[in-house]
PDB file of C-alpha atoms in Angstrom:
ATOM      1  CA  GLY A   1     -17.931  81.594-156.782  1.00  0.00           C
ATOM      2  CA  GLN A   2     -20.247  81.207-159.713  1.00  0.00           C
ATOM      3  CA  ASN A   3     -23.684  82.699-159.473  1.00  0.00           C
ATOM      4  CA  ILE A   4     -26.729  83.194-161.644  1.00  0.00           C
ATOM      5  CA  ASP A   5     -29.664  85.276-160.444  1.00  0.00           C
ATOM      6  CA  GLN A   6     -33.192  85.227-161.785  1.00  0.00           C
ATOM      7  CA  PRO A   7     -36.472  86.326-160.213  1.00  0.00           C
ATOM      8  CA  THR A   8     -38.215  83.418-158.568  1.00  0.00           C
ATOM      9  CA  GLU A   9     -41.654  84.128-159.964  1.00  0.00           C
ATOM     10  CA  MET A  10     -43.386  86.560-162.303  1.00  0.00           C
ATOM     11  CA  THR A  11     -46.988  87.084-163.285  1.00  0.00           C
ATOM     12  CA  ALA A  12     -48.223  88.517-166.573  1.00  0.00           C
ATOM     13  CA  THR A  13     -51.441  88.822-168.536  1.00  0.00           C
ATOM     14  CA  GLU A  14     -52.350  86.936-171.674  1.00  0.00           C
ATOM     15  CA  GLY A  15     -51.524  88.999-174.760  1.00  0.00           C
ATOM     16  CA  ALA A  16     -49.025  91.193-172.910  1.00  0.00           C
ATOM     17  CA  ILE A  17     -45.210  91.322-172.973  1.00  0.00           C
ATOM     18  CA  VAL A  18     -42.934  90.115-170.191  1.00  0.00           C
ATOM     19  CA  GLN A  19     -39.185  90.417-169.673  1.00  0.00           C
ATOM     20  CA  ILE A  20     -37.332  87.877-167.541  1.00  0.00           C
ATOM     21  CA  ASN A  21     -33.923  89.053-166.373  1.00  0.00           C
ATOM     22  CA  CYS A  22     -30.809  87.021-165.648  1.00  0.00           C
ATOM     23  CA  THR A  23     -27.570  88.327-164.154  1.00  0.00           C
ATOM     24  CA  TYR A  24     -24.499  86.186-163.872  1.00  0.00           C
ATOM     25  CA  GLN A  25     -21.063  86.076-162.294  1.00  0.00           C
ATOM     26  CA  THR A  26     -19.073  83.161-163.654  1.00  0.00           C
ATOM     27  CA  SER A  27     -15.477  82.151-164.216  1.00  0.00           C
ATOM     28  CA  GLY A  28     -15.364  83.000-167.888  1.00  0.00           C
ATOM     29  CA  PHE A  29     -18.137  83.191-170.438  1.00  0.00           C
ATOM     30  CA  ASN A  30     -18.709  81.127-173.547  1.00  0.00           C
ATOM     31  CA  GLY A  31     -22.395  81.615-174.165  1.00  0.00           C
ATOM     32  CA  LEU A  32     -25.757  81.910-172.451  1.00  0.00           C
ATOM     33  CA  PHE A  33     -28.801  79.687-172.892  1.00  0.00           C
ATOM     34  CA  TRP A  34     -32.470  80.064-172.109  1.00  0.00           C
ATOM     35  CA  TYR A  35     -34.536  76.939-171.567  1.00  0.00           C
ATOM     36  CA  GLN A  36     -38.272  76.540-171.020  1.00  0.00           C
ATOM     37  CA  GLN A  37     -39.618  73.939-168.620  1.00  0.00           C
ATOM     38  CA  HIS A  38     -43.306  73.173-168.268  1.00  0.00           C
ATOM     39  CA  ALA A  39     -44.410  71.648-164.994  1.00  0.00           C
ATOM     40  CA  GLY A  40     -43.649  67.950-164.885  1.00  0.00           C
ATOM     41  CA  GLU A  41     -41.667  68.035-168.105  1.00  0.00           C
ATOM     42  CA  ALA A  42     -38.046  68.314-169.180  1.00  0.00           C
ATOM     43  CA  PRO A  43     -36.295  71.593-170.024  1.00  0.00           C
ATOM     44  CA  THR A  44     -36.309  72.439-173.728  1.00  0.00           C
ATOM     45  CA  PHE A  45     -33.891  74.757-175.519  1.00  0.00           C
ATOM     46  CA  LEU A  46     -35.185  78.222-176.409  1.00  0.00           C
ATOM     47  CA  SER A  47     -32.258  80.446-177.325  1.00  0.00           C
ATOM     48  CA  TYR A  48     -28.510  80.964-177.269  1.00  0.00           C
ATOM     49  CA  ASN A  49     -26.496  84.191-177.101  1.00  0.00           C
ATOM     50  CA  VAL A  50     -22.729  84.433-177.320  1.00  0.00           C
ATOM     51  CA  LEU A  51     -22.332  87.978-178.695  1.00  0.00           C
ATOM     52  CA  ASP A  52     -23.865  91.173-177.347  1.00  0.00           C
ATOM     53  CA  GLY A  53     -27.214  92.096-178.754  1.00  0.00           C
ATOM     54  CA  LEU A  54     -30.660  90.786-179.431  1.00  0.00           C
ATOM     55  CA  GLU A  55     -31.568  87.418-180.933  1.00  0.00           C
ATOM     56  CA  GLU A  56     -35.140  87.190-182.140  1.00  0.00           C
ATOM     57  CA  LYS A  57     -37.032  83.976-182.674  1.00  0.00           C
ATOM     58  CA  GLY A  58     -40.717  84.452-183.287  1.00  0.00           C
ATOM     59  CA  ARG A  59     -42.487  85.692-180.167  1.00  0.00           C
ATOM     60  CA  PHE A  60     -39.354  85.128-178.086  1.00  0.00           C
ATOM     61  CA  SER A  61     -36.225  87.308-178.050  1.00  0.00           C
ATOM     62  CA  SER A  62     -33.097  87.077-175.940  1.00  0.00           C
ATOM     63  CA  PHE A  63     -30.660  89.869-175.206  1.00  0.00           C
ATOM     64  CA  LEU A  64     -27.090  89.735-173.917  1.00  0.00           C
ATOM     65  CA  SER A  65     -24.684  92.306-172.486  1.00  0.00           C
ATOM     66  CA  ARG A  66     -21.402  90.602-171.623  1.00  0.00           C
ATOM     67  CA  SER A  67     -19.896  93.723-170.036  1.00  0.00           C
ATOM     68  CA  LYS A  68     -22.810  93.916-167.610  1.00  0.00           C
ATOM     69  CA  GLY A  69     -23.151  90.176-167.041  1.00  0.00           C
ATOM     70  CA  TYR A  70     -26.804  90.494-167.997  1.00  0.00           C
ATOM     71  CA  SER A  71     -29.354  88.852-170.207  1.00  0.00           C
ATOM     72  CA  TYR A  72     -33.087  88.961-170.603  1.00  0.00           C
ATOM     73  CA  LEU A  73     -35.713  86.845-172.284  1.00  0.00           C
ATOM     74  CA  LEU A  74     -38.579  88.799-173.832  1.00  0.00           C
ATOM     75  CA  LEU A  75     -41.848  87.061-174.487  1.00  0.00           C
ATOM     76  CA  LYS A  76     -44.426  88.882-176.624  1.00  0.00           C
ATOM     77  CA  GLU A  77     -48.123  88.232-177.236  1.00  0.00           C
ATOM     78  CA  LEU A  78     -48.236  85.974-174.222  1.00  0.00           C
ATOM     79  CA  GLN A  79     -50.322  82.827-174.449  1.00  0.00           C
ATOM     80  CA  MET A  80     -51.552  80.609-171.654  1.00  0.00           C
ATOM     81  CA  LYS A  81     -49.208  77.866-172.870  1.00  0.00           C
ATOM     82  CA  ASP A  82     -46.249  80.143-172.026  1.00  0.00           C
ATOM     83  CA  SER A  83     -46.880  79.430-168.336  1.00  0.00           C
ATOM     84  CA  ALA A  84     -43.695  77.593-167.414  1.00  0.00           C
ATOM     85  CA  SER A  85     -40.357  78.006-165.710  1.00  0.00           C
ATOM     86  CA  TYR A  86     -37.597  79.721-167.657  1.00  0.00           C
ATOM     87  CA  LEU A  87     -34.025  78.697-166.890  1.00  0.00           C
ATOM     88  CA  CYS A  88     -30.964  80.796-167.640  1.00  0.00           C
ATOM     89  CA  ALA A  89     -27.670  78.901-168.011  1.00  0.00           C
ATOM     90  CA  VAL A  90     -24.150  80.182-168.683  1.00  0.00           C
ATOM     91  CA  LYS A  91     -21.325  78.252-170.323  1.00  0.00           C
ATOM     92  CA  ASP A  92     -18.217  79.057-168.285  1.00  0.00           C
ATOM     93  CA  SER A  93     -14.524  79.020-169.187  1.00  0.00           C
ATOM     94  CA  ASN A  94     -14.501  75.203-168.957  1.00  0.00           C
ATOM     95  CA  TYR A  95     -17.544  75.034-171.224  1.00  0.00           C
ATOM     96  CA  GLN A  96     -19.564  73.794-168.262  1.00  0.00           C
ATOM     97  CA  LEU A  97     -23.168  74.946-167.924  1.00  0.00           C
ATOM     98  CA  ILE A  98     -23.982  76.870-164.758  1.00  0.00           C
ATOM     99  CA  TRP A  99     -27.747  76.873-164.213  1.00  0.00           C
ATOM    100  CA  GLY A 100     -29.949  79.483-162.600  1.00  0.00           C
ATOM    101  CA  ALA A 101     -32.763  78.419-160.301  1.00  0.00           C
ATOM    102  CA  GLY A 102     -35.369  79.388-162.893  1.00  0.00           C
ATOM    103  CA  THR A 103     -38.199  81.892-163.061  1.00  0.00           C
ATOM    104  CA  LYS A 104     -41.733  80.587-162.773  1.00  0.00           C
ATOM    105  CA  LEU A 105     -43.938  82.574-165.144  1.00  0.00           C
ATOM    106  CA  ILE A 106     -47.656  82.616-164.431  1.00  0.00           C
ATOM    107  CA  ILE A 107     -49.957  83.833-167.196  1.00  0.00           C
ATOM    108  CA  LYS A 108     -53.396  85.108-166.216  1.00  0.00           C
ATOM    109  CA  PRO A 109     -56.273  85.480-168.631  1.00  0.00           C
TER     110      PRO A 109
ATOM    111  CA  ASP B   1     -34.932  60.560-183.940  1.00  0.00           C
ATOM    112  CA  ALA B   2     -36.740  59.505-180.788  1.00  0.00           C
ATOM    113  CA  GLY B   3     -34.843  61.952-178.610  1.00  0.00           C
ATOM    114  CA  VAL B   4     -33.237  61.057-175.304  1.00  0.00           C
ATOM    115  CA  ILE B   5     -34.923  58.036-173.749  1.00  0.00           C
ATOM    116  CA  GLN B   6     -35.043  57.402-170.019  1.00  0.00           C
ATOM    117  CA  SER B   7     -36.454  54.555-167.991  1.00  0.00           C
ATOM    118  CA  PRO B   8     -38.242  54.073-165.779  1.00  0.00           C
ATOM    119  CA  ARG B   9     -40.381  57.232-165.841  1.00  0.00           C
ATOM    120  CA  HIS B  10     -41.416  56.733-162.237  1.00  0.00           C
ATOM    121  CA  GLU B  11     -39.787  54.754-159.485  1.00  0.00           C
ATOM    122  CA  VAL B  12     -41.015  54.264-155.948  1.00  0.00           C
ATOM    123  CA  THR B  13     -38.748  52.352-153.635  1.00  0.00           C
ATOM    124  CA  GLU B  14     -38.002  51.901-149.981  1.00  0.00           C
ATOM    125  CA  MET B  15     -35.021  53.268-148.140  1.00  0.00           C
ATOM    126  CA  GLY B  16     -32.018  51.017-148.449  1.00  0.00           C
ATOM    127  CA  GLN B  17     -32.962  49.548-151.805  1.00  0.00           C
ATOM    128  CA  GLU B  18     -30.814  49.815-154.909  1.00  0.00           C
ATOM    129  CA  VAL B  19     -32.134  52.014-157.707  1.00  0.00           C
ATOM    130  CA  THR B  20     -30.915  51.966-161.313  1.00  0.00           C
ATOM    131  CA  LEU B  21     -31.885  54.661-163.773  1.00  0.00           C
ATOM    132  CA  ARG B  22     -31.276  54.207-167.484  1.00  0.00           C
ATOM    133  CA  CYS B  23     -30.622  56.542-170.374  1.00  0.00           C
ATOM    134  CA  LYS B  24     -30.229  56.235-174.130  1.00  0.00           C
ATOM    135  CA  PRO B  25     -28.794  59.443-175.637  1.00  0.00           C
ATOM    136  CA  ILE B  26     -29.522  60.782-179.097  1.00  0.00           C
ATOM    137  CA  SER B  27     -27.501  58.895-181.682  1.00  0.00           C
ATOM    138  CA  GLY B  28     -24.344  60.766-182.650  1.00  0.00           C
ATOM    139  CA  HIS B  29     -24.192  62.900-179.526  1.00  0.00           C
ATOM    140  CA  ASP B  30     -20.758  62.914-177.899  1.00  0.00           C
ATOM    141  CA  TYR B  31     -21.728  64.170-174.467  1.00  0.00           C
ATOM    142  CA  LEU B  32     -24.098  62.726-171.882  1.00  0.00           C
ATOM    143  CA  PHE B  33     -25.154  64.459-168.674  1.00  0.00           C
ATOM    144  CA  TRP B  34     -26.971  63.286-165.568  1.00  0.00           C
ATOM    145  CA  TYR B  35     -28.884  65.934-163.589  1.00  0.00           C
ATOM    146  CA  ARG B  36     -31.014  65.943-160.468  1.00  0.00           C
ATOM    147  CA  GLN B  37     -33.789  68.479-159.958  1.00  0.00           C
ATOM    148  CA  THR B  38     -35.572  69.366-156.731  1.00  0.00           C
ATOM    149  CA  MET B  39     -37.634  72.359-155.667  1.00  0.00           C
ATOM    150  CA  MET B  40     -35.053  73.267-153.048  1.00  0.00           C
ATOM    151  CA  ARG B  41     -31.863  72.949-155.071  1.00  0.00           C
ATOM    152  CA  GLY B  42     -33.003  73.382-158.673  1.00  0.00           C
ATOM    153  CA  LEU B  43     -31.150  71.620-161.460  1.00  0.00           C
ATOM    154  CA  GLU B  44     -27.851  70.089-160.352  1.00  0.00           C
ATOM    155  CA  LEU B  45     -25.277  68.458-162.596  1.00  0.00           C
ATOM    156  CA  LEU B  46     -24.228  65.113-161.159  1.00  0.00           C
ATOM    157  CA  ILE B  47     -21.801  63.787-163.773  1.00  0.00           C
ATOM    158  CA  TYR B  48     -21.066  64.035-167.460  1.00  0.00           C
ATOM    159  CA  PHE B  49     -19.399  61.801-170.039  1.00  0.00           C
ATOM    160  CA  ASN B  50     -17.563  62.595-173.260  1.00  0.00           C
ATOM    161  CA  ASN B  51     -17.276  59.699-175.702  1.00  0.00           C
ATOM    162  CA  ASN B  52     -18.311  57.287-172.933  1.00  0.00           C
ATOM    163  CA  VAL B  53     -15.580  58.504-170.559  1.00  0.00           C
ATOM    164  CA  PRO B  54     -16.575  60.171-167.265  1.00  0.00           C
ATOM    165  CA  ILE B  55     -15.124  63.686-167.304  1.00  0.00           C
ATOM    166  CA  ASP B  56     -16.462  65.361-164.176  1.00  0.00           C
ATOM    167  CA  ASP B  57     -18.222  63.589-161.335  1.00  0.00           C
ATOM    168  CA  SER B  58     -17.751  66.337-158.762  1.00  0.00           C
ATOM    169  CA  GLY B  59     -21.511  66.770-158.529  1.00  0.00           C
ATOM    170  CA  MET B  60     -22.142  63.200-157.403  1.00  0.00           C
ATOM    171  CA  PRO B  61     -23.414  63.634-153.841  1.00  0.00           C
ATOM    172  CA  GLU B  62     -21.599  60.737-152.248  1.00  0.00           C
ATOM    173  CA  ASP B  63     -20.315  57.215-152.722  1.00  0.00           C
ATOM    174  CA  ARG B  64     -23.845  55.852-152.819  1.00  0.00           C
ATOM    175  CA  PHE B  65     -24.127  57.273-156.333  1.00  0.00           C
ATOM    176  CA  SER B  66     -22.354  55.753-159.326  1.00  0.00           C
ATOM    177  CA  ALA B  67     -22.717  56.144-163.073  1.00  0.00           C
ATOM    178  CA  LYS B  68     -21.498  54.169-166.040  1.00  0.00           C
ATOM    179  CA  MET B  69     -21.551  54.494-169.796  1.00  0.00           C
ATOM    180  CA  PRO B  70     -20.500  51.140-171.264  1.00  0.00           C
ATOM    181  CA  ASN B  71     -21.171  52.270-174.842  1.00  0.00           C
ATOM    182  CA  ALA B  72     -22.275  55.286-176.867  1.00  0.00           C
ATOM    183  CA  SER B  73     -25.955  54.415-176.637  1.00  0.00           C
ATOM    184  CA  PHE B  74     -26.466  53.552-172.991  1.00  0.00           C
ATOM    185  CA  SER B  75     -25.790  54.958-169.537  1.00  0.00           C
ATOM    186  CA  THR B  76     -26.904  54.096-166.022  1.00  0.00           C
ATOM    187  CA  LEU B  77     -27.088  55.998-162.768  1.00  0.00           C
ATOM    188  CA  LYS B  78     -27.183  53.795-159.707  1.00  0.00           C
ATOM    189  CA  ILE B  79     -28.017  54.682-156.118  1.00  0.00           C
ATOM    190  CA  GLN B  80     -27.143  52.094-153.482  1.00  0.00           C
ATOM    191  CA  PRO B  81     -28.436  52.253-150.815  1.00  0.00           C
ATOM    192  CA  SER B  82     -31.168  54.787-151.539  1.00  0.00           C
ATOM    193  CA  GLU B  83     -32.326  57.318-148.932  1.00  0.00           C
ATOM    194  CA  PRO B  84     -35.452  59.520-148.721  1.00  0.00           C
ATOM    195  CA  ARG B  85     -33.372  62.638-149.479  1.00  0.00           C
ATOM    196  CA  ASP B  86     -32.570  61.144-152.898  1.00  0.00           C
ATOM    197  CA  SER B  87     -36.178  61.715-153.931  1.00  0.00           C
ATOM    198  CA  ALA B  88     -36.056  63.987-156.981  1.00  0.00           C
ATOM    199  CA  VAL B  89     -36.462  64.039-160.729  1.00  0.00           C
ATOM    200  CA  TYR B  90     -33.378  62.712-162.490  1.00  0.00           C
ATOM    201  CA  PHE B  91     -32.758  63.955-166.020  1.00  0.00           C
ATOM    202  CA  CYS B  92     -30.392  62.633-168.618  1.00  0.00           C
ATOM    203  CA  ALA B  93     -29.316  64.994-171.406  1.00  0.00           C
ATOM    204  CA  SER B  94     -27.058  64.718-174.440  1.00  0.00           C
ATOM    205  CA  ARG B  95     -25.469  67.095-176.911  1.00  0.00           C
ATOM    206  CA  THR B  96     -23.087  67.289-179.810  1.00  0.00           C
ATOM    207  CA  LEU B  97     -19.699  69.004-179.883  1.00  0.00           C
ATOM    208  CA  GLY B  98     -21.047  71.874-182.038  1.00  0.00           C
ATOM    209  CA  GLU B  99     -20.550  75.597-181.400  1.00  0.00           C
ATOM    210  CA  VAL B 100     -23.860  76.054-179.642  1.00  0.00           C
ATOM    211  CA  GLY B 101     -24.017  72.624-178.089  1.00  0.00           C
ATOM    212  CA  GLU B 102     -27.504  72.885-176.678  1.00  0.00           C
ATOM    213  CA  GLN B 103     -28.449  70.007-174.455  1.00  0.00           C
ATOM    214  CA  PHE B 104     -31.427  67.814-175.243  1.00  0.00           C
ATOM    215  CA  PHE B 105     -33.127  66.443-172.169  1.00  0.00           C
ATOM    216  CA  GLY B 106     -34.896  63.167-171.662  1.00  0.00           C
ATOM    217  CA  PRO B 107     -38.330  63.098-169.995  1.00  0.00           C
ATOM    218  CA  GLY B 108     -36.811  62.375-166.608  1.00  0.00           C
ATOM    219  CA  THR B 109     -37.275  59.726-163.935  1.00  0.00           C
ATOM    220  CA  ARG B 110     -39.286  60.763-160.897  1.00  0.00           C
ATOM    221  CA  LEU B 111     -37.771  58.894-157.964  1.00  0.00           C
ATOM    222  CA  THR B 112     -39.531  58.579-154.638  1.00  0.00           C
ATOM    223  CA  VAL B 113     -37.700  56.891-151.785  1.00  0.00           C
ATOM    224  CA  LEU B 114     -39.960  56.064-148.845  1.00  0.00           C
TER     225      LEU B 114
END
């Protein structure tokens, strides 16, 4: 079967750094997405990785290791507005998106 | 561009009633997706269209659910008859054919079936 695992919830402090992990087992791999979803709102696109390595975009970075079936989202200089759920999604061999359950990130002052 | 537009934003109905959710994708996007999101089951793909043609409806829970896309700028998701377990947030999303193909989500319709 197809499976994506993420921690259910994480807590971090304003100004700190947090890493949200995602491991996947899918039928094929054609890219991995990270989406942010604030409570009561729609998911919004954050990042995309298709090759191994780190993609940096401002305070957010995303890393991919295809051989390990592993990705992480790194958030630096945390702000209160970063409190949200972070969804990992993998594009499988049929180019279908398989979604993780999401990680709820709580930022404390 | 206004982004993906969904209506209504909130819907409260009674069990047994018909519910119709509407979506206008971003102009020029070839793909349209309908999702359902609940705390218990997360984000679930119900059906998706490519160039107005339904490609995969394996996520549609049962025959009470149907979806149409009569043209490139409009899609509907219908539930008839509705049941309390259908209560969820329903998202519509669209994307282009491009290499990345990130999906752009509408604001969602929060459906409550009493």
